[in-house]
Tab-separated table of C-alpha atoms in Angstrom:
chain	number	residue	atom	x	y	z
A	73	MET	CA	81.324	55.845	125.678
A	74	VAL	CA	82.555	59.440	126.125
A	75	LEU	CA	85.110	59.033	123.347
A	76	PHE	CA	82.432	57.620	121.048
A	77	VAL	CA	80.223	60.676	121.690
A	78	LEU	CA	83.177	62.986	120.990
A	79	PHE	CA	83.937	61.040	117.815
A	80	CYS	CA	80.336	61.444	116.596
A	81	LEU	CA	80.453	65.140	117.496
A	82	PHE	CA	83.680	65.479	115.530
A	83	ILE	CA	82.030	63.955	112.448
A	84	ALA	CA	79.034	66.302	112.839
A	85	VAL	CA	81.364	69.298	113.108
A	86	VAL	CA	83.159	68.382	109.884
A	87	ILE	CA	79.833	67.900	108.086
A	88	LEU	CA	78.741	71.372	109.201
A	89	GLN	CA	82.086	72.772	108.072
A	90	PHE	CA	81.609	71.117	104.687
A	91	LEU	CA	78.245	72.861	104.360
A	92	TYR	CA	79.797	76.206	105.270
A	93	TYR	CA	82.891	76.003	103.088
A	94	VAL	CA	81.627	74.155	100.034
A	95	VAL	CA	77.892	74.885	99.894
A	96	PHE	CA	77.727	78.394	101.367
A	97	PHE	CA	81.179	79.942	100.835
A	98	GLY	CA	81.434	78.134	97.517
A	99	LYS	CA	78.758	80.480	96.221
A	100	PHE	CA	81.533	83.073	96.134
A	101	SER	CA	84.668	80.946	95.787
A	102	PHE	CA	83.596	78.852	92.808
A	103	ASN	CA	81.817	81.543	90.789
A	104	LYS	CA	83.505	83.992	88.434
A	105	ALA	CA	83.526	87.685	89.259
A	106	GLN	CA	80.905	89.427	87.177
A	107	LYS	CA	81.837	92.600	85.369
A	108	GLY	CA	79.441	95.443	85.910
A	109	THR	CA	77.832	97.381	83.099
A	110	PRO	CA	79.595	100.753	82.700
A	111	LYS	CA	77.323	103.578	83.765
A	112	ARG	CA	77.473	107.342	83.892
A	113	ILE	CA	75.373	107.895	86.983
A	114	PRO	CA	76.515	110.889	89.079
A	115	ILE	CA	78.032	109.771	92.368
A	116	SER	CA	79.383	111.318	95.565
A	117	VAL	CA	82.550	109.787	97.020
A	118	ILE	CA	82.479	110.255	100.794
A	119	VAL	CA	85.510	110.258	103.094
A	120	CYS	CA	85.267	110.932	106.824
A	121	ALA	CA	88.521	111.840	108.572
A	122	LYS	CA	89.595	112.629	112.108
A	123	ASN	CA	93.263	113.530	112.535
A	124	GLU	CA	94.290	111.825	109.284
A	125	ALA	CA	96.540	114.518	107.784
A	126	GLU	CA	99.244	112.104	106.648
A	127	ASN	CA	96.847	109.660	104.992
A	128	ILE	CA	94.651	112.148	103.145
A	129	GLN	CA	97.660	113.697	101.418
A	130	LYS	CA	97.913	110.390	99.576
A	131	LEU	CA	94.219	109.594	99.218
A	132	VAL	CA	92.606	112.768	97.852
A	133	PRO	CA	94.844	113.133	94.756
A	134	LEU	CA	94.089	109.488	93.882
A	135	LEU	CA	90.370	110.144	94.208
A	136	ALA	CA	90.671	113.294	92.095
A	137	GLU	CA	92.315	111.276	89.297
A	138	GLN	CA	89.547	108.697	88.971
A	139	ASP	CA	88.487	107.935	85.407
A	140	TYR	CA	84.818	108.758	85.803
A	141	PRO	CA	82.768	111.495	84.102
A	142	ASP	CA	80.539	112.813	86.898
A	143	TYR	CA	81.441	112.652	90.567
A	144	GLU	CA	82.149	114.823	93.568
A	145	ILE	CA	84.401	114.166	96.546
A	146	VAL	CA	82.829	114.949	99.916
A	147	LEU	CA	85.539	115.402	102.548
A	148	ILE	CA	84.219	115.348	106.132
A	149	ASP	CA	86.466	116.749	108.826
A	150	ASP	CA	85.291	115.255	112.115
A	151	ALA	CA	86.623	117.945	114.488
A	152	SER	CA	90.277	117.142	113.798
A	153	SER	CA	92.977	118.674	115.966
A	154	ASP	CA	95.836	118.194	113.489
A	155	GLU	CA	96.343	119.627	109.975
A	156	THR	CA	93.496	117.643	108.405
A	157	ILE	CA	91.188	120.641	108.053
A	158	ASP	CA	93.951	122.767	106.480
A	159	LEU	CA	94.659	120.096	103.899
A	160	PHE	CA	90.968	119.663	103.161
A	161	GLU	CA	90.602	123.392	102.581
A	162	ALA	CA	93.610	123.329	100.246
A	163	PHE	CA	92.125	120.408	98.283
A	164	GLU	CA	88.784	122.225	98.058
A	165	LYS	CA	90.556	125.132	96.371
A	166	GLN	CA	92.653	122.855	94.164
A	167	TYR	CA	89.889	120.597	92.837
A	168	ALA	CA	86.562	121.952	91.620
A	169	HIS	CA	84.691	118.730	92.442
A	170	VAL	CA	85.752	118.634	96.113
A	171	LYS	CA	83.224	119.638	98.780
A	172	LEU	CA	84.227	120.172	102.410
A	173	VAL	CA	81.973	119.400	105.368
A	174	LYS	CA	83.199	120.672	108.739
A	175	VAL	CA	81.883	118.938	111.838
A	176	GLU	CA	82.172	120.628	115.193
A	177	ASN	CA	82.206	118.634	118.421
A	178	ASN	CA	78.641	118.047	119.563
A	179	GLU	CA	77.977	117.147	123.194
A	180	ALA	CA	75.243	114.673	122.254
A	181	PHE	CA	77.382	112.956	119.598
A	182	TRP	CA	80.892	113.523	120.945
A	183	GLY	CA	83.433	111.656	118.819
A	184	ASN	CA	80.726	109.745	116.965
A	185	LYS	CA	81.727	108.987	113.380
A	186	LYS	CA	78.116	108.181	112.481
A	187	PHE	CA	77.066	111.752	113.267
A	188	ALA	CA	79.820	113.125	111.016
A	189	LEU	CA	78.925	110.702	108.221
A	190	THR	CA	75.261	111.643	108.454
A	191	LEU	CA	76.128	115.305	107.892
A	192	GLY	CA	78.300	114.353	104.928
A	193	ILE	CA	75.595	112.182	103.383
A	194	LYS	CA	73.045	114.970	103.707
A	195	ALA	CA	75.506	117.429	102.130
A	196	ALA	CA	76.229	115.152	99.141
A	197	LYS	CA	74.493	116.428	96.025
A	198	HIS	CA	74.184	113.060	94.274
A	199	GLU	CA	71.805	110.201	95.037
A	200	TYR	CA	74.471	107.515	94.683
A	201	LEU	CA	77.158	107.370	97.377
A	202	LEU	CA	80.537	105.606	97.432
A	203	PHE	CA	82.475	105.265	100.693
A	204	THR	CA	86.054	104.714	101.702
A	205	ASP	CA	88.123	105.538	104.780
A	206	ALA	CA	90.793	108.208	105.101
A	207	ASP	CA	93.515	105.610	105.646
A	208	CYS	CA	92.613	103.720	102.455
A	209	TYR	CA	93.308	104.218	98.771
A	210	PRO	CA	91.851	102.703	95.566
A	211	THR	CA	93.994	100.223	93.692
A	212	SER	CA	93.262	101.852	90.309
A	213	ASN	CA	91.666	104.869	88.667
A	214	GLN	CA	88.813	102.545	87.650
A	215	TRP	CA	87.539	102.164	91.210
A	216	ILE	CA	84.470	104.383	90.831
A	217	LYS	CA	83.649	102.929	87.420
A	218	GLU	CA	83.848	99.352	88.725
A	219	MET	CA	81.746	99.966	91.825
A	220	THR	CA	79.037	102.015	90.084
A	221	GLY	CA	78.870	99.445	87.302
A	222	HIS	CA	77.063	97.063	89.642
A	223	PHE	CA	74.177	99.384	90.436
A	224	THR	CA	70.864	98.505	88.790
A	225	GLN	CA	67.276	99.544	89.420
A	226	GLN	CA	67.006	96.728	91.977
A	227	LYS	CA	70.568	96.615	93.285
A	228	THR	CA	71.047	99.773	95.321
A	229	ILE	CA	73.774	98.510	97.683
A	230	VAL	CA	77.190	97.383	96.402
A	231	LEU	CA	79.681	95.629	98.697
A	232	GLY	CA	83.351	95.918	97.733
A	233	TYR	CA	86.609	94.464	99.015
A	234	GLY	CA	88.820	96.429	101.394
A	235	ALA	CA	92.229	94.742	101.385
A	236	TYR	CA	95.328	95.289	103.485
A	237	GLU	CA	98.821	95.965	102.183
A	238	LYS	CA	101.357	93.151	102.248
A	239	SER	CA	104.332	93.369	104.610
A	240	LYS	CA	107.164	91.098	103.568
A	241	GLY	CA	108.396	88.801	106.298
A	242	SER	CA	105.602	89.639	108.745
A	243	PHE	CA	103.617	86.667	110.037
A	244	LEU	CA	101.156	89.019	111.755
A	245	ASN	CA	100.477	90.603	108.372
A	246	LYS	CA	99.561	87.193	106.980
A	247	ILE	CA	97.219	86.546	109.912
A	248	ILE	CA	95.485	89.893	109.360
A	249	ARG	CA	95.110	89.350	105.632
A	250	PHE	CA	93.905	85.778	106.089
A	251	GLU	CA	91.260	86.969	108.554
A	252	THR	CA	90.242	89.667	106.052
A	253	LEU	CA	90.068	87.044	103.298
A	254	LEU	CA	87.917	84.725	105.422
A	255	THR	CA	85.592	87.565	106.448
A	256	ALA	CA	85.194	88.755	102.849
A	257	THR	CA	84.519	85.196	101.663
A	258	GLN	CA	81.741	84.988	104.223
A	259	TYR	CA	80.007	88.305	103.580
A	260	PHE	CA	80.316	88.023	99.797
A	261	ALA	CA	78.939	84.478	99.868
A	262	TRP	CA	76.000	85.301	102.131
A	263	ALA	CA	75.191	88.354	100.018
A	264	LYS	CA	75.090	86.091	96.964
A	265	LEU	CA	72.823	83.740	98.898
A	266	GLY	CA	70.426	86.616	99.543
A	267	LYS	CA	71.438	87.093	103.195
A	268	PRO	CA	73.816	90.080	103.292
A	269	TYR	CA	74.905	90.717	106.868
A	270	MET	CA	77.829	93.150	106.675
A	271	GLY	CA	80.146	95.241	104.530
A	272	VAL	CA	83.284	97.273	105.157
A	273	GLY	CA	83.347	101.069	105.214
A	274	ARG	CA	86.667	100.929	103.372
A	275	ASN	CA	84.783	100.051	100.208
A	276	MET	CA	81.005	100.108	99.782
A	277	ALA	CA	78.341	102.059	97.917
A	278	TYR	CA	74.622	102.660	98.235
A	279	LYS	CA	71.820	105.033	97.302
A	280	LYS	CA	70.692	107.741	99.661
A	281	GLU	CA	67.194	106.300	99.620
A	282	GLU	CA	68.510	103.187	101.394
A	283	PHE	CA	70.087	105.363	104.064
A	284	PHE	CA	66.904	107.315	104.770
A	285	ARG	CA	64.675	104.232	104.462
A	286	VAL	CA	66.210	102.822	107.661
A	287	ARG	CA	66.564	106.257	109.307
A	288	GLY	CA	70.298	106.265	108.727
A	289	PHE	CA	72.251	105.254	111.806
A	290	MET	CA	69.575	106.257	114.303
A	291	ASP	CA	68.827	102.732	115.541
A	292	HIS	CA	72.460	102.215	116.544
A	293	MET	CA	73.748	105.789	116.876
A	294	LYS	CA	74.792	105.200	120.482
A	295	LEU	CA	77.196	102.478	119.339
A	296	ARG	CA	80.471	104.062	118.290
A	297	SER	CA	81.164	101.435	115.609
A	298	GLY	CA	78.927	99.891	112.965
A	299	ASP	CA	78.554	102.677	110.410
A	300	ASP	CA	79.304	99.985	107.828
A	301	ASP	CA	78.377	96.499	109.045
A	302	LEU	CA	75.399	97.427	111.225
A	303	PHE	CA	74.010	99.607	108.443
A	304	ILE	CA	74.278	96.778	105.905
A	305	ASN	CA	72.870	94.321	108.449
A	306	GLN	CA	69.826	96.552	108.772
A	307	ALA	CA	69.387	97.855	105.215
A	308	GLY	CA	70.665	94.980	103.070
A	309	ASN	CA	68.531	92.160	101.704
A	310	GLY	CA	68.516	89.660	98.870
A	311	THR	CA	66.792	92.099	96.518
A	312	ASN	CA	68.801	95.298	96.946
A	313	THR	CA	72.359	94.062	97.625
A	314	THR	CA	75.067	92.926	95.216
A	315	VAL	CA	78.850	92.509	95.322
A	316	CYS	CA	81.845	93.788	93.369
A	317	TYR	CA	85.235	92.098	93.684
A	318	THR	CA	87.061	92.764	90.423
A	319	PRO	CA	90.732	93.626	91.143
A	320	GLU	CA	90.269	97.172	89.814
A	321	SER	CA	87.605	97.787	92.470
A	322	PHE	CA	89.761	96.966	95.516
A	323	THR	CA	90.871	99.494	98.084
A	324	TYR	CA	93.949	99.040	100.240
A	325	SER	CA	94.986	100.271	103.665
A	326	ALA	CA	97.937	99.750	105.987
A	327	PRO	CA	97.327	96.922	108.498
A	328	LYS	CA	98.137	97.019	112.179
A	329	THR	CA	101.800	96.329	112.886
A	330	THR	CA	101.523	94.981	116.432
A	331	TYR	CA	99.463	92.108	117.771
A	332	LYS	CA	98.042	94.320	120.522
A	333	ALA	CA	96.733	96.918	118.063
A	334	TRP	CA	95.163	94.227	115.863
A	335	PHE	CA	93.718	92.470	118.915
A	336	ASN	CA	92.020	95.681	120.065
A	337	GLN	CA	90.650	96.206	116.549
A	338	LYS	CA	89.130	92.717	116.577
A	339	ARG	CA	87.587	93.408	119.979
A	340	ARG	CA	85.675	96.329	118.471
A	341	HIS	CA	84.496	94.244	115.536
A	342	VAL	CA	83.279	91.399	117.734
A	343	SER	CA	81.421	93.760	120.068
A	344	THR	CA	79.594	95.262	117.088
A	345	ALA	CA	78.576	91.847	115.731
A	346	GLN	CA	76.545	91.270	118.905
A	347	HIS	CA	73.977	93.675	117.443
A	348	TYR	CA	73.420	91.787	114.175
A	349	LYS	CA	70.085	90.210	113.284
A	350	GLY	CA	69.287	86.923	114.985
A	351	PHE	CA	69.937	84.701	111.950
A	352	ASP	CA	73.294	86.343	111.294
A	353	LYS	CA	74.434	85.953	114.901
A	354	VAL	CA	73.429	82.300	114.850
A	355	GLN	CA	75.171	81.418	111.581
A	356	LEU	CA	78.336	83.306	112.546
A	357	GLY	CA	78.328	81.835	116.038
A	358	LEU	CA	77.776	78.320	114.708
A	359	PHE	CA	80.622	78.695	112.219
A	360	TYR	CA	83.044	79.850	114.896
A	361	MET	CA	81.906	77.078	117.263
A	362	THR	CA	82.624	74.458	114.591
A	363	GLN	CA	86.045	76.058	114.065
A	364	LEU	CA	86.838	75.823	117.754
A	365	LEU	CA	85.527	72.269	118.147
A	366	PHE	CA	87.426	71.172	115.047
A	367	LEU	CA	90.584	72.336	116.807
A	368	ILE	CA	89.822	70.691	120.160
A	369	LEU	CA	88.076	67.391	119.383
A	370	PRO	CA	90.729	65.674	117.237
A	371	ILE	CA	93.389	66.530	119.826
A	372	ILE	CA	91.388	64.680	122.479
A	373	LEU	CA	90.605	61.731	120.210
A	374	LEU	CA	94.184	61.343	118.994
A	375	ALA	CA	95.549	61.693	122.537
A	376	PHE	CA	93.582	58.519	123.419
A	377	HIS	CA	94.347	56.875	120.031
A	378	TYR	CA	90.615	56.541	119.435
A	379	GLN	CA	89.895	55.555	115.803
A	380	TRP	CA	93.049	57.465	114.900
A	381	ILE	CA	93.115	56.347	111.265
A	382	ILE	CA	89.555	57.558	110.672
A	383	VAL	CA	90.176	60.767	112.635
A	384	CYS	CA	93.297	61.546	110.590
A	385	SER	CA	91.431	60.779	107.365
A	386	ILE	CA	88.597	63.135	108.335
A	387	LEU	CA	91.150	65.799	109.281
A	388	GLY	CA	92.765	65.476	105.874
A	389	PHE	CA	89.387	65.653	104.118
A	390	ARG	CA	88.391	68.797	106.013
A	391	TYR	CA	91.667	70.563	105.259
A	392	LEU	CA	91.368	69.548	101.621
A	393	PHE	CA	87.937	71.083	101.005
A	394	SER	CA	88.565	74.174	103.136
A	395	TRP	CA	91.956	74.771	101.507
A	396	ILE	CA	90.422	74.497	98.030
A	397	THR	CA	87.504	76.789	98.868
A	398	LEU	CA	89.604	79.487	100.522
A	399	GLY	CA	92.320	79.050	97.913
A	400	MET	CA	89.825	79.853	95.161
A	401	ALA	CA	88.636	82.887	97.126
A	402	ALA	CA	92.239	83.963	97.711
A	403	GLY	CA	92.859	83.855	93.970
A	404	LYS	CA	89.940	86.187	93.333
A	405	LEU	CA	91.029	88.606	96.067
A	406	LYS	CA	94.778	88.478	95.269
A	407	GLU	CA	95.682	86.918	98.613
A	408	LYS	CA	97.172	83.591	97.472
A	409	ASP	CA	100.352	83.893	99.527
A	410	VAL	CA	98.498	83.626	102.857
A	411	MET	CA	97.248	80.170	101.910
A	412	TYR	CA	100.775	78.720	102.008
A	413	PHE	CA	100.582	78.994	105.807
A	414	TYR	CA	96.890	78.146	106.053
A	415	PRO	CA	96.714	75.478	108.796
A	416	VAL	CA	99.029	77.381	111.146
A	417	ILE	CA	97.352	80.758	110.531
A	418	GLU	CA	93.908	79.237	111.065
A	419	ILE	CA	94.911	77.824	114.443
A	420	VAL	CA	96.378	81.156	115.572
A	421	LEU	CA	93.258	82.965	114.404
A	422	ILE	CA	90.876	80.593	116.196
A	423	VAL	CA	92.804	80.974	119.453
A	424	SER	CA	92.936	84.760	119.027
A	425	GLN	CA	89.182	84.940	118.417
A	426	LEU	CA	88.559	82.917	121.579
A	427	ASN	CA	90.804	85.314	123.489
A	428	VAL	CA	88.922	88.308	122.031
A	429	SER	CA	85.545	86.886	123.076
A	430	LEU	CA	86.713	86.129	126.606
A	431	THR	CA	88.360	89.554	126.986
A	432	ASN	CA	85.188	91.338	125.823
A	433	LEU	CA	83.244	89.612	128.583
A	434	PHE	CA	85.166	91.546	131.211
A	435	SER	CA	85.889	94.920	129.584
A	436	LYS	CA	84.569	97.150	126.827
A	437	PRO	CA	86.726	97.918	123.767
A	438	VAL	CA	87.693	101.488	122.842
A	439	HIS	CA	86.101	102.796	119.641
A	440	TRP	CA	86.334	105.808	117.276
A	441	LYS	CA	89.147	108.282	117.965
């Protein structure tokens, strides 16, 4: 009787996974990327940095060379203790369209990136804002043009793709990029379904009016993370949010190189997701629960040889539709190579996510520098 119940639960899990992968995620995976309409709207590119001297030497010149007629670069120094401020001052003298915002340590907002970003947003002279991180860089000089091309009168929030560089021969790198691919597939798909729940600060854009409409970061200022996903979770909706995932619009950054560093990064992300809207927490939690049960239930059923032919057939069917869906998404996001190791990477990721959740129950993750 117990095995029969587990067998029925296994079938229900796969049905739910089919709905997620094919019906929901398919909204992104099976649709072509839409080209935006070129626009000439003035825009402010905002970069917040804290002790990022090495990275900004590479980033700022790439931003200054963007093929776009009217934009400024707002560089926010968040009380750095290295050479970041010196480099920013040099770039301000070198490029006429660079504006520097200096943030001093504030006792009430000590080390809070959201406070620094708020000052930068207020200092920006243009209504449209485009964000990236100091450790990122655009994949082409068409980045601004591609992202702004998706703004319309109704669409005032644009979600982009923040990819990670490839490291040849690194299995951890493939895990990180697969997780990034899966996350992007989810937030792009839900945005297309009219339920945007997150974006990444490495690549997103919105109008100032959206920022002030929700009082900026005030509702979650005490949380050190969430300047990107919590803001989108609060401000985004089916009317004002759209997506941009043309290859020219991607940004890249260097991924973590040790499992411990990546694990700690995921702890921060998971802790932030606890503050999402109710619907978003439920759908994300349900998806992860089906992932975990899909890993556990067939092991139990096959260990007792219960309906093993049917179980193996269902396993094959699930891997077929999930592999196709994520494979299509990987093609759009230039991540095809991670799909060669898909089943193994998925298992490692599911176990790692379980470990992250359990670890967060007993200790708080460390946030912004």
